[in-house]
Coordinates of C-alpha atoms in Angstrom, one line a residue:
T1 CA -67.7 -21.6 -4.6
K2 CA -69.5 -18.9 -6.4
M3 CA -68.3 -16.2 -3.9
E4 CA -64.6 -17.3 -4.3
A5 CA -65.0 -17.2 -8.1
D6 CA -66.4 -13.7 -8.0
A7 CA -63.6 -12.5 -5.7
K8 CA -60.9 -14.0 -7.9
A9 CA -62.5 -12.3 -10.9
A10 CA -62.5 -9.0 -9.1
E11 CA -58.7 -9.1 -8.6
P12 CA -56.8 -7.0 -11.2
A13 CA -54.6 -9.1 -13.5
T14 CA -51.0 -8.2 -13.9
G15 CA -51.5 -7.5 -17.6
D16 CA -54.3 -5.0 -16.7
L17 CA -51.9 -2.6 -14.8
T18 CA -51.9 0.9 -16.2
R19 CA -48.7 2.5 -17.5
E20 CA -48.5 4.8 -14.5
E21 CA -48.7 1.8 -12.1
L22 CA -46.0 0.0 -13.9
L23 CA -43.7 3.0 -13.8
R24 CA -44.4 3.4 -10.1
K25 CA -43.4 -0.3 -9.4
V26 CA -40.2 0.2 -11.5
R27 CA -39.3 3.3 -9.4
E28 CA -39.9 1.4 -6.2
L29 CA -37.7 -1.5 -7.3
R30 CA -35.0 0.9 -8.4
D31 CA -35.1 2.7 -5.1
E32 CA -34.9 -0.6 -3.2
N33 CA -32.0 -1.7 -5.3
A34 CA -30.1 1.5 -4.6
R35 CA -30.8 1.1 -0.9
L36 CA -29.5 -2.5 -0.9
R37 CA -26.3 -1.4 -2.8
K38 CA -25.7 1.4 -0.3
D39 CA -26.1 -1.0 2.6
L40 CA -23.7 -3.5 0.9
R41 CA -21.0 -0.8 0.5
E42 CA -21.4 0.3 4.2
T43 CA -21.1 -3.4 5.2
K44 CA -17.9 -3.9 3.3
S45 CA -16.1 -1.1 5.0
K46 CA -17.2 1.0 8.0
D47 CA -14.5 3.6 7.3
K48 CA -15.7 6.8 5.7
G49 CA -13.6 8.1 2.9
P50 CA -12.0 11.5 3.0
P51 CA -14.5 14.4 2.9
K52 CA -15.1 16.3 -0.3
G53 CA -15.5 19.8 -1.4
I54 CA -15.6 22.5 1.3
T55 CA -15.6 19.9 4.0
R56 CA -11.9 19.1 3.1
L57 CA -10.9 22.6 4.0
L58 CA -13.0 22.6 7.2
T59 CA -11.6 19.3 8.2
A60 CA -8.0 20.5 7.8
L61 CA -8.8 23.6 9.8
I62 CA -10.4 21.6 12.6
V63 CA -7.4 19.3 12.8
L64 CA -5.0 22.2 13.0
V65 CA -7.1 23.8 15.7
M66 CA -7.3 20.6 17.7
Y67 CA -3.5 20.1 17.6
N68 CA -2.5 23.8 18.3
V69 CA -5.2 25.6 20.3
H70 CA -5.5 22.7 22.7
Y71 CA -1.8 22.6 23.2
F72 CA -1.6 26.3 24.4
V73 CA -4.5 26.1 26.8
E74 CA -3.3 26.1 30.4
G75 CA -4.7 23.7 33.0
I76 CA -5.7 20.1 32.6
Y77 CA -9.5 20.6 33.1
N78 CA -9.5 23.6 30.6
R79 CA -7.7 21.4 28.1
I80 CA -10.2 18.6 28.5
F81 CA -13.1 21.1 28.1
V82 CA -11.5 22.7 24.9
F83 CA -10.7 19.3 23.5
L84 CA -14.3 18.1 23.9
G85 CA -15.6 21.3 22.4
L86 CA -13.4 20.9 19.4
I87 CA -14.5 17.3 18.9
L88 CA -18.1 18.6 18.9
L89 CA -17.2 21.3 16.4
G90 CA -15.5 18.6 14.2
K91 CA -18.7 16.5 14.2
L92 CA -20.8 19.5 13.2
V93 CA -18.7 20.0 10.0
G94 CA -18.7 16.3 9.2
L95 CA -15.4 15.1 10.5
P96 CA -15.9 11.3 10.8
F97 CA -14.6 10.2 14.2
A98 CA -14.1 6.5 15.1
P99 CA -17.1 5.3 17.1
L100 CA -16.6 4.5 20.8
Q101 CA -18.0 1.0 20.6
V102 CA -15.3 -0.6 18.5
P103 CA -14.2 -4.2 19.1
S104 CA -10.9 -4.5 21.0
E105 CA -9.5 -6.6 18.1
R106 CA -9.8 -3.6 15.7
R107 CA -8.3 -1.3 18.3
I108 CA -5.3 -3.6 18.6
Q109 CA -4.9 -3.8 14.8
T110 CA -4.9 0.0 14.6
L111 CA -2.3 0.2 17.4
M112 CA 0.0 -2.3 15.6
V113 CA -0.3 -0.4 12.4
L114 CA 0.6 2.8 14.3
L115 CA 3.6 1.2 15.9
F116 CA 5.0 -0.6 12.8
F117 CA 4.0 1.6 9.9
P118 CA 7.1 2.4 7.8
I119 CA 6.6 6.1 7.3
I120 CA 6.1 6.6 11.0
N121 CA 9.1 4.4 11.8
M122 CA 11.4 6.4 9.5
F123 CA 10.5 9.7 11.1
E124 CA 11.0 8.1 14.6
A125 CA 14.4 6.8 13.6
L126 CA 15.5 10.1 12.2
A127 CA 14.3 11.9 15.3
I128 CA 16.2 9.6 17.6
Y129 CA 19.3 10.0 15.5
F130 CA 19.4 13.8 15.4
L131 CA 18.3 14.2 19.0
Y132 CA 21.1 12.0 20.1
L133 CA 23.6 14.0 18.1
W134 CA 22.2 17.3 19.5
Y135 CA 22.1 16.1 23.2
F136 CA 25.6 14.7 23.2
R137 CA 27.1 17.4 20.9
Y138 CA 29.7 18.3 23.5
D139 CA 30.6 14.8 24.6
W140 CA 32.9 13.2 22.1
R141 CA 32.9 9.9 23.9
M142 CA 29.2 9.6 23.3
L143 CA 29.4 11.0 19.8
L144 CA 32.1 8.7 18.6
P145 CA 29.9 5.5 18.5
M146 CA 27.3 7.4 16.5
I147 CA 29.9 8.8 14.1
M148 CA 31.3 5.3 13.6
Y149 CA 27.8 4.0 12.9
T150 CA 27.2 6.8 10.4
V151 CA 30.4 5.8 8.5
W152 CA 29.3 2.2 8.6
I153 CA 26.0 3.2 7.0
L154 CA 27.8 4.8 4.1
V155 CA 30.2 1.9 3.4
D156 CA 28.0 -1.1 4.3
Q157 CA 27.3 -3.5 1.4
T158 CA 24.8 -5.6 3.2
P159 CA 21.8 -4.0 1.4
K160 CA 23.1 -5.3 -1.9
R161 CA 23.3 -8.9 -0.6
G162 CA 19.8 -9.3 0.7
G163 CA 20.0 -8.1 4.3
Y164 CA 20.7 -10.1 7.4
K165 CA 19.9 -13.6 6.3
W166 CA 20.7 -15.2 9.7
C167 CA 17.6 -13.6 11.3
K168 CA 15.4 -13.1 8.2
S169 CA 12.9 -15.9 9.0
I170 CA 12.5 -14.8 12.6
F171 CA 11.6 -11.2 11.7
R172 CA 9.4 -12.2 8.8
N173 CA 7.3 -14.3 11.2
F174 CA 6.8 -11.8 13.9
P175 CA 3.2 -12.2 15.4
T176 CA 2.6 -8.4 15.0
H177 CA 2.8 -8.8 11.2
R178 CA -0.3 -11.0 11.2
I179 CA -2.2 -8.5 13.3
V180 CA -1.2 -5.7 10.8
A181 CA -2.3 -8.0 7.9
K182 CA -5.8 -8.4 9.4
Y183 CA -6.1 -4.6 9.7
Y184 CA -6.8 -4.2 5.9
P185 CA -7.2 -7.3 5.6
A186 CA -4.4 -8.5 3.4
K187 CA -4.7 -11.8 1.4
L188 CA -2.4 -13.7 -0.9
I189 CA -3.8 -15.7 -3.8
K190 CA -1.8 -18.4 -5.8
T191 CA -2.9 -19.3 -9.3
A192 CA 0.0 -21.6 -10.2
D193 CA 2.7 -23.6 -8.6
L194 CA 6.3 -22.4 -8.6
P195 CA 8.9 -25.2 -8.8
P196 CA 11.6 -24.6 -6.2
D197 CA 14.4 -25.6 -8.6
Q198 CA 14.0 -22.3 -10.5
N199 CA 14.7 -18.7 -9.7
Y200 CA 11.9 -16.0 -10.1
L201 CA 11.5 -12.3 -10.6
F202 CA 8.1 -11.1 -9.3
G203 CA 6.7 -8.0 -10.9
Y204 CA 4.5 -6.1 -8.4
H205 CA 1.7 -3.8 -9.6
P206 CA 0.6 -1.2 -8.9
H207 CA 3.0 0.8 -6.8
G208 CA 0.4 2.7 -4.8
I209 CA 1.7 5.3 -2.3
I210 CA 4.2 3.1 -0.4
S211 CA 3.3 -0.5 -1.7
V212 CA 1.6 -1.6 1.6
G213 CA 0.4 -4.8 -0.2
A214 CA 4.0 -5.8 -1.1
Q215 CA 5.1 -5.2 2.5
A216 CA 2.2 -7.3 4.0
N217 CA 2.1 -10.1 1.5
F218 CA 5.7 -10.5 0.4
G219 CA 7.9 -8.6 2.9
T220 CA 6.6 -10.8 5.7
D221 CA 5.0 -14.2 6.0
S222 CA 1.9 -12.8 7.6
T223 CA -0.4 -14.2 4.8
G224 CA 1.4 -17.5 4.3
F225 CA 3.8 -17.0 1.4
A226 CA 6.1 -19.7 2.7
E227 CA 3.2 -22.2 2.8
L228 CA 1.8 -21.3 -0.6
F229 CA 5.3 -21.3 -2.3
P230 CA 7.4 -23.8 -0.4
G231 CA 11.1 -23.7 -1.1
I232 CA 11.0 -20.1 -2.5
D233 CA 13.2 -17.6 -0.7
I234 CA 11.8 -14.2 -1.7
T235 CA 13.5 -10.8 -1.3
L236 CA 11.6 -7.6 -1.5
M237 CA 13.6 -4.9 -3.3
T238 CA 13.3 -1.2 -2.3
L239 CA 15.1 2.1 -2.8
K240 CA 18.7 2.5 -1.9
L241 CA 17.8 5.6 0.1
T242 CA 15.9 3.4 2.6
F243 CA 19.2 1.9 3.8
K244 CA 20.7 5.4 4.5
I245 CA 18.2 6.0 7.3
P246 CA 19.8 5.2 10.7
F247 CA 18.2 2.4 12.8
F248 CA 15.3 2.0 10.3
R249 CA 17.7 0.4 7.9
E250 CA 18.4 -2.3 10.5
W251 CA 14.8 -3.2 10.7
C252 CA 14.5 -3.5 6.9
L253 CA 17.7 -5.6 6.7
A254 CA 16.5 -7.9 9.4
H255 CA 13.5 -8.7 7.2
G256 CA 15.8 -9.5 4.3
L257 CA 15.1 -6.4 2.2
S258 CA 17.6 -5.4 -0.5
S259 CA 18.4 -2.4 -2.6
C260 CA 16.9 -2.5 -6.1
G261 CA 20.1 -2.0 -8.1
A262 CA 21.0 -4.1 -11.1
K263 CA 24.0 -5.6 -9.3
S264 CA 21.9 -6.6 -6.3
C265 CA 19.4 -8.3 -8.6
D266 CA 22.1 -10.3 -10.4
L267 CA 23.7 -11.3 -7.2
L268 CA 20.4 -12.6 -5.7
L269 CA 19.3 -14.3 -8.9
S270 CA 22.6 -16.0 -9.7
P271 CA 22.0 -19.2 -11.8
R272 CA 24.3 -21.0 -9.4
K273 CA 21.5 -20.9 -6.9
S274 CA 17.9 -22.2 -7.0
G275 CA 14.7 -21.4 -5.2
K276 CA 15.6 -17.7 -5.0
A277 CA 13.1 -14.9 -5.9
I278 CA 13.1 -11.1 -5.9
M279 CA 10.2 -8.8 -6.1
L280 CA 10.5 -5.5 -8.0
V281 CA 7.8 -2.8 -8.0
I282 CA 8.0 -2.2 -11.7
G283 CA 6.3 1.2 -11.9
G284 CA 8.5 2.7 -9.3
A285 CA 8.2 6.2 -8.0
A286 CA 6.6 7.5 -11.2
E287 CA 3.7 5.2 -10.8
S288 CA 3.0 6.4 -7.3
L289 CA 1.8 9.7 -8.8
D290 CA -1.1 7.8 -10.4
S291 CA -2.2 6.3 -7.0
R292 CA -5.9 7.3 -6.5
P293 CA -8.9 5.2 -5.5
G294 CA -10.6 3.4 -8.4
I295 CA -7.6 3.9 -10.7
M296 CA -5.4 1.2 -12.2
D297 CA -2.8 3.1 -14.2
L298 CA 0.5 1.3 -14.6
T299 CA 3.8 2.7 -15.7
I300 CA 5.3 -0.2 -17.7
L301 CA 5.5 0.4 -21.4
N302 CA 9.0 1.7 -21.2
R303 CA 10.1 -0.3 -18.2
K304 CA 12.2 -3.2 -19.7
G305 CA 15.1 -3.4 -17.3
F306 CA 13.4 -6.1 -15.2
V307 CA 13.1 -8.2 -18.4
R308 CA 16.8 -7.9 -19.0
V309 CA 17.5 -8.9 -15.4
A310 CA 15.3 -12.0 -15.8
L311 CA 16.9 -13.0 -19.2
R312 CA 20.4 -12.4 -18.0
N313 CA 20.0 -14.7 -15.0
G314 CA 17.5 -17.2 -16.5
A315 CA 14.9 -16.3 -14.0
W316 CA 11.2 -16.9 -14.7
L317 CA 8.9 -13.8 -14.7
V318 CA 5.9 -13.8 -12.4
P319 CA 3.3 -11.1 -12.7
C320 CA 1.5 -10.0 -9.5
I321 CA -1.4 -7.6 -9.0
T322 CA -2.6 -6.3 -5.7
F323 CA -6.3 -5.2 -5.8
G324 CA -6.9 -2.4 -3.3
E325 CA -3.4 -1.0 -3.3
N326 CA -4.5 2.3 -4.7
D327 CA -7.5 2.5 -2.4
V328 CA -5.8 2.7 1.0
Y329 CA -4.9 6.4 0.4
A330 CA -6.7 9.2 -1.3
G331 CA -4.4 11.1 -3.7
I332 CA -5.0 14.6 -5.0
P333 CA -6.4 15.1 -8.5
N334 CA -3.3 15.2 -10.8
E335 CA -4.2 13.9 -14.2
R336 CA -1.4 13.6 -16.7
G337 CA -0.8 16.9 -18.4
S338 CA -2.2 19.0 -15.5
L339 CA -0.2 21.7 -13.8
V340 CA 0.0 19.8 -10.6
R341 CA 1.4 16.8 -12.4
Q342 CA 4.0 18.8 -14.3
V343 CA 5.3 20.3 -11.1
Q344 CA 5.4 16.8 -9.5
N345 CA 7.3 15.4 -12.6
W346 CA 9.8 18.3 -12.4
L347 CA 10.4 17.7 -8.7
Q348 CA 10.9 14.0 -9.3
K349 CA 13.6 14.6 -11.8
K350 CA 15.4 17.0 -9.5
L351 CA 15.0 15.1 -6.2
G352 CA 14.8 11.5 -7.4
V353 CA 11.7 10.9 -5.2
A354 CA 8.2 11.4 -6.3
P355 CA 6.5 14.2 -4.3
V356 CA 3.2 12.4 -3.7
L357 CA 0.5 14.3 -1.8
F358 CA -2.0 12.0 -0.1
M359 CA -4.5 11.7 2.7
G360 CA -5.1 8.7 4.9
R361 CA -6.9 8.4 8.2
G362 CA -6.0 9.1 11.8
V363 CA -6.1 7.0 14.9
F364 CA -9.5 8.4 16.1
N365 CA -10.8 9.8 12.8
Y366 CA -11.4 8.5 9.3
A367 CA -10.8 11.7 7.4
F368 CA -7.3 13.0 8.1
G369 CA -4.0 11.4 9.0
I370 CA -1.1 9.3 7.8
L371 CA -2.4 5.8 8.5
P372 CA -3.9 3.8 5.6
H373 CA -7.6 3.2 5.4
R374 CA -9.0 -0.3 6.0
R375 CA -9.4 -1.6 2.5
P376 CA -9.0 -5.3 1.4
L377 CA -5.5 -5.9 -0.1
T378 CA -5.6 -9.0 -2.3
S379 CA -2.4 -9.9 -4.1
V380 CA -2.9 -12.4 -6.9
V381 CA 0.2 -14.2 -8.1
G382 CA 0.1 -15.2 -11.8
A383 CA 1.6 -18.2 -13.6
P384 CA 5.3 -17.9 -14.3
L385 CA 6.7 -17.0 -17.8
Q386 CA 9.6 -19.4 -18.5
C387 CA 12.2 -17.0 -19.8
P388 CA 15.4 -18.4 -21.4
H389 CA 18.9 -17.9 -20.1
V390 CA 20.6 -15.2 -22.2
P391 CA 23.7 -14.1 -20.2
D392 CA 24.9 -11.5 -22.8
V393 CA 21.5 -9.8 -23.3
K394 CA 21.7 -6.0 -24.0
K395 CA 19.5 -3.0 -24.0
G396 CA 17.5 -2.9 -27.3
D397 CA 17.8 -6.6 -28.1
E398 CA 14.7 -7.9 -29.8
I399 CA 14.3 -10.8 -27.3
V400 CA 13.8 -8.2 -24.6
N401 CA 10.9 -6.7 -26.5
V402 CA 9.4 -10.1 -27.1
W403 CA 9.3 -11.1 -23.5
H404 CA 8.2 -7.7 -22.4
E405 CA 5.2 -8.0 -24.6
R406 CA 4.5 -11.5 -23.3
Y407 CA 4.7 -10.2 -19.7
I408 CA 2.2 -7.3 -20.4
K409 CA -0.2 -9.8 -22.1
A410 CA 0.0 -12.1 -19.0
L411 CA -0.5 -9.1 -16.7
K412 CA -3.6 -8.0 -18.6
E413 CA -5.1 -11.5 -18.5
L414 CA -4.4 -11.8 -14.7
H415 CA -6.1 -8.5 -14.1
D416 CA -9.1 -9.2 -16.2
S417 CA -9.7 -12.6 -14.8
H418 CA -9.7 -11.5 -11.2
K419 CA -10.9 -7.8 -11.1
E420 CA -14.6 -8.7 -10.8
K421 CA -13.9 -10.8 -7.7
Y422 CA -11.3 -8.8 -5.8
A423 CA -11.4 -5.2 -7.1
I424 CA -13.1 -2.7 -4.8
K425 CA -14.0 -0.6 -7.8
N426 CA -14.0 -2.3 -11.2
A427 CA -11.4 0.0 -12.8
E428 CA -10.0 -0.7 -16.2
M429 CA -6.2 -1.1 -16.5
R430 CA -4.4 1.6 -18.4
L431 CA -0.8 1.2 -19.4
F432 CA 1.6 4.1 -19.8

């Protein structure tokens, strides 16, 4: 009709918008996009990262007060009152506490991580050991078994042979491991089949603080390693010092862990066997100093010993990257060349262990503690590199350099082809 035609003519066309109106619409779309991105980040993880700036100092002070002042207050009701007051003070300075309304499944996951976390278990084992020695220091009949056990720790060669093989499958399939894996959650991705008639050397990257991805995805069967790679018996290699810790060493040996010496690797990858695999964290303790969220710095350019082990035993090299390994803990700023980094490097040379300073989360807060943050841990296993069998390979041989370069190339391709899908922060890989 004529009225409808007049109304349609009165409507402003898109091309008739002024420059100011177009800019306003662009700003509105940009703000809406920023809001959606923020909501997406909050949906991925409800954990709040560690506080920044002055809040870090205030958080540390609040935690110290909560663990000390509360302890010295007499009377149960007074302690409850002080504790609630300190929690309120912590909220005022931005200390992110866990909400009260949390699904029971998540509570159980946190509890299992608290009970079976390696760092905590090591301190618990050492505390039991020394308390036993102190309590029975005047009773030689009670001291004698512990002294004999200590001597056994010093002379035992089981860590070089791959742990207690008779119970390895039982401990690797503990139900608690699956609960711990869901805490992050941890996930294992296969990109190629591994024939069970070969031996393999898995290279794990990055080291992170304590390689929690290696423990969840390869140290246990919680994410289905045995189903994804049938016929492959994998052994996670770790520091020799781990097997000097009383009681804790038995837990590690029961899971089939082994010390990462050259003789241990050769014994486990002997060409006379097949279907055997070991996993080495290539970067080692030095790489743990580069563990910070959003960083993928790998120490590998001068690490060629693992290539010699593979060539000497005819094992195929398998690159493996875990996205999220560096995100479960917040490290201190220690760029290469900084004063902090120089002190850490000096202590590492003197002590043999990297002095890593990090911050995780607590049981009831997300800002301070020793537990890892909930971040997805996705381990991607690449295609194997079919190394030849060179029994007499030596350090400096050209064939070592050739296969080392091929491994680095495969590692880069593996990272670049999966980072957009699995990386929490799309960080570029840097090699040192």
